[in-house]
Amino acid sequence: FALIVAMSAVSRVKFDRLAQQVSSKGATSLEKIKTALDETIRTQGLSGQVTTEMPDEGLQVRFSEVLLFESGLARVQGSGTLALRKLSETLKRATDSFSMAVEGHTDSRPIRSEDFPSNWELSSVRAVNVLHELQALGLPEQKMMIRGFADTRPLSGDRMEGRQRRVTLLVH
C-alpha cells in the first residue's frame, strides 16, 4: 500500500484517520491469523511445540527444534513436516496479505562438522529447508525469505538451553 500526498492543503484530522485505518487493518488481520493458528495448534496437539506471539515486528510462529530436526541436523523430520502441513492453510492465507521470514536460530554450543562449520550454516540451512517444506505445501516463494541468526538472538535465559534452537516464522 502506498500513500502519495501532493503539495496541497491536507486535513490533519483526515490524514490521521486514514493512517489509523491503514495500521489497524494490518493489526486486525494478523490478530485473526494468530487466532486461527492458535486454534489449530491447540486442536492438533502441537501446544508446547509451536507457539505464537505478537511482537512489534509482526506475528511470530515459533517451532521447537525437537519438533523439526534431529540434533545437529538440518533435514526436516516427519513430525516437523506434519506440523507444517497442519498449519499450512492458515499460513497460505497469511501470505495473501503479508510476507514471511523463515528464521533459523541455534544455541551457543559450537558446532564443527563437515556439513556445518559453524552455527551460522546450521541456522541458515534449517531456515532454507523449512522454506522448501512450506513451498511444497503451496506457500508462494515470492512472499518468503530466510534469515539465519546462529546464536545472536537468544530468548531470555541461558544461551545454551535447548529452547534457543528453533525456527521462527515472522509474518509481517
PDB file of C-alpha atoms in Angstrom:
ATOM      1  CA  PHE A   1       0.000   0.000   0.000  1.00  0.00           C
ATOM      2  CA  ALA A   2       1.390   3.386  -0.957  1.00  0.00           C
ATOM      3  CA  LEU A   3       0.076   6.763   0.041  1.00  0.00           C
ATOM      4  CA  ILE A   4       1.071   9.673  -2.134  1.00  0.00           C
ATOM      5  CA  VAL A   5       0.495  13.134  -0.783  1.00  0.00           C
ATOM      6  CA  ALA A   6       0.664  16.008  -3.248  1.00  0.00           C
ATOM      7  CA  MET A   7       1.639  19.502  -2.314  1.00  0.00           C
ATOM      8  CA  SER A   8      -1.747  20.774  -1.241  1.00  0.00           C
ATOM      9  CA  ALA A   9      -3.729  21.574   1.844  1.00  0.00           C
ATOM     10  CA  VAL A  10      -4.059  18.342   3.820  1.00  0.00           C
ATOM     11  CA  SER A  11      -6.514  17.964   6.619  1.00  0.00           C
ATOM     12  CA  ARG A  12      -4.512  16.685   9.578  1.00  0.00           C
ATOM     13  CA  VAL A  13      -7.626  15.052  11.048  1.00  0.00           C
ATOM     14  CA  LYS A  14      -8.422  13.195   7.809  1.00  0.00           C
ATOM     15  CA  PHE A  15      -4.786  12.164   7.397  1.00  0.00           C
ATOM     16  CA  ASP A  16      -4.586  10.826  10.968  1.00  0.00           C
ATOM     17  CA  ARG A  17      -7.865   8.920  10.498  1.00  0.00           C
ATOM     18  CA  LEU A  18      -6.570   7.330   7.276  1.00  0.00           C
ATOM     19  CA  ALA A  19      -3.267   6.396   8.917  1.00  0.00           C
ATOM     20  CA  GLN A  20      -5.109   4.766  11.819  1.00  0.00           C
ATOM     21  CA  GLN A  21      -7.338   2.765   9.451  1.00  0.00           C
ATOM     22  CA  VAL A  22      -4.344   1.526   7.456  1.00  0.00           C
ATOM     23  CA  SER A  23      -2.340   0.477  10.527  1.00  0.00           C
ATOM     24  CA  SER A  24      -5.289  -1.106  12.324  1.00  0.00           C
ATOM     25  CA  LYS A  25      -6.254  -3.133   9.231  1.00  0.00           C
ATOM     26  CA  GLY A  26      -2.898  -4.945   9.296  1.00  0.00           C
ATOM     27  CA  ALA A  27      -3.020  -5.492  13.045  1.00  0.00           C
ATOM     28  CA  THR A  28      -6.529  -6.899  12.874  1.00  0.00           C
ATOM     29  CA  SER A  29      -5.573  -9.264  10.075  1.00  0.00           C
ATOM     30  CA  LEU A  30      -2.521 -10.505  11.972  1.00  0.00           C
ATOM     31  CA  GLU A  31      -4.657 -10.987  15.086  1.00  0.00           C
ATOM     32  CA  LYS A  32      -7.106 -13.101  13.068  1.00  0.00           C
ATOM     33  CA  ILE A  33      -4.253 -15.184  11.667  1.00  0.00           C
ATOM     34  CA  LYS A  34      -2.826 -15.638  15.181  1.00  0.00           C
ATOM     35  CA  THR A  35      -6.232 -16.734  16.496  1.00  0.00           C
ATOM     36  CA  ALA A  36      -6.617 -19.276  13.677  1.00  0.00           C
ATOM     37  CA  LEU A  37      -3.085 -20.613  14.226  1.00  0.00           C
ATOM     38  CA  ASP A  38      -3.596 -20.859  17.998  1.00  0.00           C
ATOM     39  CA  GLU A  39      -6.792 -22.851  17.433  1.00  0.00           C
ATOM     40  CA  THR A  40      -5.040 -25.245  15.039  1.00  0.00           C
ATOM     41  CA  ILE A  41      -2.093 -25.619  17.426  1.00  0.00           C
ATOM     42  CA  ARG A  42      -4.487 -26.487  20.253  1.00  0.00           C
ATOM     43  CA  THR A  43      -6.719 -28.891  18.306  1.00  0.00           C
ATOM     44  CA  GLN A  44      -3.843 -30.652  16.540  1.00  0.00           C
ATOM     45  CA  GLY A  45      -1.860 -31.369  19.716  1.00  0.00           C
ATOM     46  CA  LEU A  46       1.012 -29.002  18.925  1.00  0.00           C
ATOM     47  CA  SER A  47       0.851 -26.979  22.162  1.00  0.00           C
ATOM     48  CA  GLY A  48       4.302 -26.639  23.698  1.00  0.00           C
ATOM     49  CA  GLN A  49       5.979 -27.415  20.374  1.00  0.00           C
ATOM     50  CA  VAL A  50       4.584 -24.469  18.389  1.00  0.00           C
ATOM     51  CA  THR A  51       3.830 -21.088  19.945  1.00  0.00           C
ATOM     52  CA  THR A  52       2.701 -17.715  18.633  1.00  0.00           C
ATOM     53  CA  GLU A  53       3.442 -14.176  19.781  1.00  0.00           C
ATOM     54  CA  MET A  54       2.732 -10.657  18.502  1.00  0.00           C
ATOM     55  CA  PRO A  55       5.883  -8.544  18.953  1.00  0.00           C
ATOM     56  CA  ASP A  56       6.141  -5.133  17.279  1.00  0.00           C
ATOM     57  CA  GLU A  57       7.563  -6.554  14.047  1.00  0.00           C
ATOM     58  CA  GLY A  58       4.598  -8.851  13.278  1.00  0.00           C
ATOM     59  CA  LEU A  59       3.333 -12.317  14.133  1.00  0.00           C
ATOM     60  CA  GLN A  60       5.901 -14.891  15.286  1.00  0.00           C
ATOM     61  CA  VAL A  61       5.225 -18.601  14.954  1.00  0.00           C
ATOM     62  CA  ARG A  62       7.941 -20.458  16.880  1.00  0.00           C
ATOM     63  CA  PHE A  63       8.734 -24.143  16.255  1.00  0.00           C
ATOM     64  CA  SER A  64      10.899 -26.064  18.707  1.00  0.00           C
ATOM     65  CA  GLU A  65      13.981 -27.794  17.342  1.00  0.00           C
ATOM     66  CA  VAL A  66      12.789 -31.143  18.694  1.00  0.00           C
ATOM     67  CA  LEU A  67       9.684 -30.959  16.512  1.00  0.00           C
ATOM     68  CA  LEU A  68      11.502 -30.075  13.292  1.00  0.00           C
ATOM     69  CA  PHE A  69      15.010 -31.551  13.422  1.00  0.00           C
ATOM     70  CA  GLU A  70      17.233 -34.193  14.909  1.00  0.00           C
ATOM     71  CA  SER A  71      20.049 -32.707  16.989  1.00  0.00           C
ATOM     72  CA  GLY A  72      22.822 -31.229  14.835  1.00  0.00           C
ATOM     73  CA  LEU A  73      20.969 -31.933  11.588  1.00  0.00           C
ATOM     74  CA  ALA A  74      19.069 -29.669   9.204  1.00  0.00           C
ATOM     75  CA  ARG A  75      16.740 -32.059   7.361  1.00  0.00           C
ATOM     76  CA  VAL A  76      13.133 -31.532   8.470  1.00  0.00           C
ATOM     77  CA  GLN A  77      11.941 -34.758  10.091  1.00  0.00           C
ATOM     78  CA  GLY A  78       8.496 -36.312   9.674  1.00  0.00           C
ATOM     79  CA  SER A  79       6.960 -34.710  12.763  1.00  0.00           C
ATOM     80  CA  GLY A  80       8.062 -31.291  11.508  1.00  0.00           C
ATOM     81  CA  THR A  81       6.592 -31.866   8.053  1.00  0.00           C
ATOM     82  CA  LEU A  82       3.324 -32.976   9.639  1.00  0.00           C
ATOM     83  CA  ALA A  83       3.174 -29.885  11.890  1.00  0.00           C
ATOM     84  CA  LEU A  84       3.878 -27.579   8.940  1.00  0.00           C
ATOM     85  CA  ARG A  85       1.167 -29.338   6.931  1.00  0.00           C
ATOM     86  CA  LYS A  86      -1.361 -28.842   9.751  1.00  0.00           C
ATOM     87  CA  LEU A  87      -0.648 -25.099   9.813  1.00  0.00           C
ATOM     88  CA  SER A  88      -0.171 -24.589   6.067  1.00  0.00           C
ATOM     89  CA  GLU A  89      -3.705 -23.479   5.137  1.00  0.00           C
ATOM     90  CA  THR A  90      -3.650 -20.650   7.657  1.00  0.00           C
ATOM     91  CA  LEU A  91      -0.094 -19.730   6.662  1.00  0.00           C
ATOM     92  CA  LYS A  92      -1.171 -19.612   2.990  1.00  0.00           C
ATOM     93  CA  ARG A  93      -3.913 -17.145   3.888  1.00  0.00           C
ATOM     94  CA  ALA A  94      -1.325 -15.072   5.728  1.00  0.00           C
ATOM     95  CA  THR A  95       0.830 -14.786   2.606  1.00  0.00           C
ATOM     96  CA  ASP A  96      -2.130 -13.342   0.694  1.00  0.00           C
ATOM     97  CA  SER A  97      -1.561 -10.072   2.569  1.00  0.00           C
ATOM     98  CA  PHE A  98       1.809 -10.386   4.292  1.00  0.00           C
ATOM     99  CA  SER A  99       5.378 -11.536   3.737  1.00  0.00           C
ATOM    100  CA  MET A 100       7.041 -14.231   5.813  1.00  0.00           C
ATOM    101  CA  ALA A 101      10.604 -14.543   7.060  1.00  0.00           C
ATOM    102  CA  VAL A 102      11.762 -18.055   7.977  1.00  0.00           C
ATOM    103  CA  GLU A 103      14.345 -17.563  10.736  1.00  0.00           C
ATOM    104  CA  GLY A 104      16.809 -20.183  11.967  1.00  0.00           C
ATOM    105  CA  HIS A 105      18.309 -19.949  15.480  1.00  0.00           C
ATOM    106  CA  THR A 106      20.811 -22.076  17.395  1.00  0.00           C
ATOM    107  CA  ASP A 107      22.159 -22.198  20.922  1.00  0.00           C
ATOM    108  CA  SER A 108      25.707 -21.023  21.663  1.00  0.00           C
ATOM    109  CA  ARG A 109      27.208 -24.522  21.709  1.00  0.00           C
ATOM    110  CA  PRO A 110      29.740 -24.552  18.849  1.00  0.00           C
ATOM    111  CA  ILE A 111      29.171 -26.989  16.010  1.00  0.00           C
ATOM    112  CA  ARG A 112      32.010 -28.006  13.740  1.00  0.00           C
ATOM    113  CA  SER A 113      31.124 -30.633  11.219  1.00  0.00           C
ATOM    114  CA  GLU A 114      31.757 -31.186   7.539  1.00  0.00           C
ATOM    115  CA  ASP A 115      28.220 -30.019   6.729  1.00  0.00           C
ATOM    116  CA  PHE A 116      28.086 -27.175   9.252  1.00  0.00           C
ATOM    117  CA  PRO A 117      31.372 -25.429  10.044  1.00  0.00           C
ATOM    118  CA  SER A 118      29.504 -23.077  12.406  1.00  0.00           C
ATOM    119  CA  ASN A 119      26.098 -22.265  13.839  1.00  0.00           C
ATOM    120  CA  TRP A 120      25.634 -19.738  11.031  1.00  0.00           C
ATOM    121  CA  GLU A 121      25.440 -22.507   8.443  1.00  0.00           C
ATOM    122  CA  LEU A 122      23.245 -24.711  10.616  1.00  0.00           C
ATOM    123  CA  SER A 123      20.702 -21.963  11.336  1.00  0.00           C
ATOM    124  CA  SER A 124      20.624 -20.848   7.696  1.00  0.00           C
ATOM    125  CA  VAL A 125      20.257 -24.328   6.201  1.00  0.00           C
ATOM    126  CA  ARG A 126      17.498 -25.165   8.677  1.00  0.00           C
ATOM    127  CA  ALA A 127      15.641 -21.997   7.597  1.00  0.00           C
ATOM    128  CA  VAL A 128      16.121 -22.903   3.925  1.00  0.00           C
ATOM    129  CA  ASN A 129      14.818 -26.429   4.495  1.00  0.00           C
ATOM    130  CA  VAL A 130      11.717 -25.180   6.308  1.00  0.00           C
ATOM    131  CA  LEU A 131      11.140 -22.711   3.460  1.00  0.00           C
ATOM    132  CA  HIS A 132      11.323 -25.615   0.966  1.00  0.00           C
ATOM    133  CA  GLU A 133       8.761 -27.552   3.031  1.00  0.00           C
ATOM    134  CA  LEU A 134       6.456 -24.527   3.014  1.00  0.00           C
ATOM    135  CA  GLN A 135       6.897 -24.153  -0.759  1.00  0.00           C
ATOM    136  CA  ALA A 136       5.979 -27.817  -1.237  1.00  0.00           C
ATOM    137  CA  LEU A 137       2.817 -27.130   0.777  1.00  0.00           C
ATOM    138  CA  GLY A 138       1.846 -24.343  -1.619  1.00  0.00           C
ATOM    139  CA  LEU A 139       3.131 -21.184   0.028  1.00  0.00           C
ATOM    140  CA  PRO A 140       4.422 -18.683  -2.561  1.00  0.00           C
ATOM    141  CA  GLU A 141       8.209 -18.361  -2.649  1.00  0.00           C
ATOM    142  CA  GLN A 142       7.997 -14.711  -3.706  1.00  0.00           C
ATOM    143  CA  LYS A 143       6.411 -13.899  -0.314  1.00  0.00           C
ATOM    144  CA  MET A 144       9.122 -15.661   1.745  1.00  0.00           C
ATOM    145  CA  MET A 145      12.716 -15.010   2.754  1.00  0.00           C
ATOM    146  CA  ILE A 146      15.190 -16.759   5.021  1.00  0.00           C
ATOM    147  CA  ARG A 147      17.320 -15.455   7.859  1.00  0.00           C
ATOM    148  CA  GLY A 148      19.979 -17.346   9.749  1.00  0.00           C
ATOM    149  CA  PHE A 149      20.798 -15.852  13.141  1.00  0.00           C
ATOM    150  CA  ALA A 150      23.003 -18.581  14.691  1.00  0.00           C
ATOM    151  CA  ASP A 151      23.047 -17.787  18.443  1.00  0.00           C
ATOM    152  CA  THR A 152      22.845 -13.989  18.096  1.00  0.00           C
ATOM    153  CA  ARG A 153      19.161 -13.638  19.070  1.00  0.00           C
ATOM    154  CA  PRO A 154      18.649 -15.755  22.176  1.00  0.00           C
ATOM    155  CA  LEU A 155      15.387 -15.984  24.032  1.00  0.00           C
ATOM    156  CA  SER A 156      15.711 -14.879  27.637  1.00  0.00           C
ATOM    157  CA  GLY A 157      17.662 -17.247  29.827  1.00  0.00           C
ATOM    158  CA  ASP A 158      20.657 -19.479  29.260  1.00  0.00           C
ATOM    159  CA  ARG A 159      22.067 -19.230  25.726  1.00  0.00           C
ATOM    160  CA  MET A 160      22.927 -22.947  25.902  1.00  0.00           C
ATOM    161  CA  GLU A 161      19.351 -24.066  26.591  1.00  0.00           C
ATOM    162  CA  GLY A 162      17.688 -26.293  24.037  1.00  0.00           C
ATOM    163  CA  ARG A 163      14.861 -23.805  23.551  1.00  0.00           C
ATOM    164  CA  GLN A 164      17.340 -21.473  21.839  1.00  0.00           C
ATOM    165  CA  ARG A 165      17.419 -23.995  18.965  1.00  0.00           C
ATOM    166  CA  ARG A 166      14.322 -23.114  16.978  1.00  0.00           C
ATOM    167  CA  VAL A 167      12.856 -21.919  13.715  1.00  0.00           C
ATOM    168  CA  THR A 168      10.561 -18.913  13.748  1.00  0.00           C
ATOM    169  CA  LEU A 169       8.185 -17.754  11.043  1.00  0.00           C
ATOM    170  CA  LEU A 170       7.808 -13.988  11.174  1.00  0.00           C
ATOM    171  CA  VAL A 171       4.675 -12.868   9.352  1.00  0.00           C
ATOM    172  CA  HIS A 172       4.971  -9.137   8.624  1.00  0.00           C
TER     173      HIS A 172
END
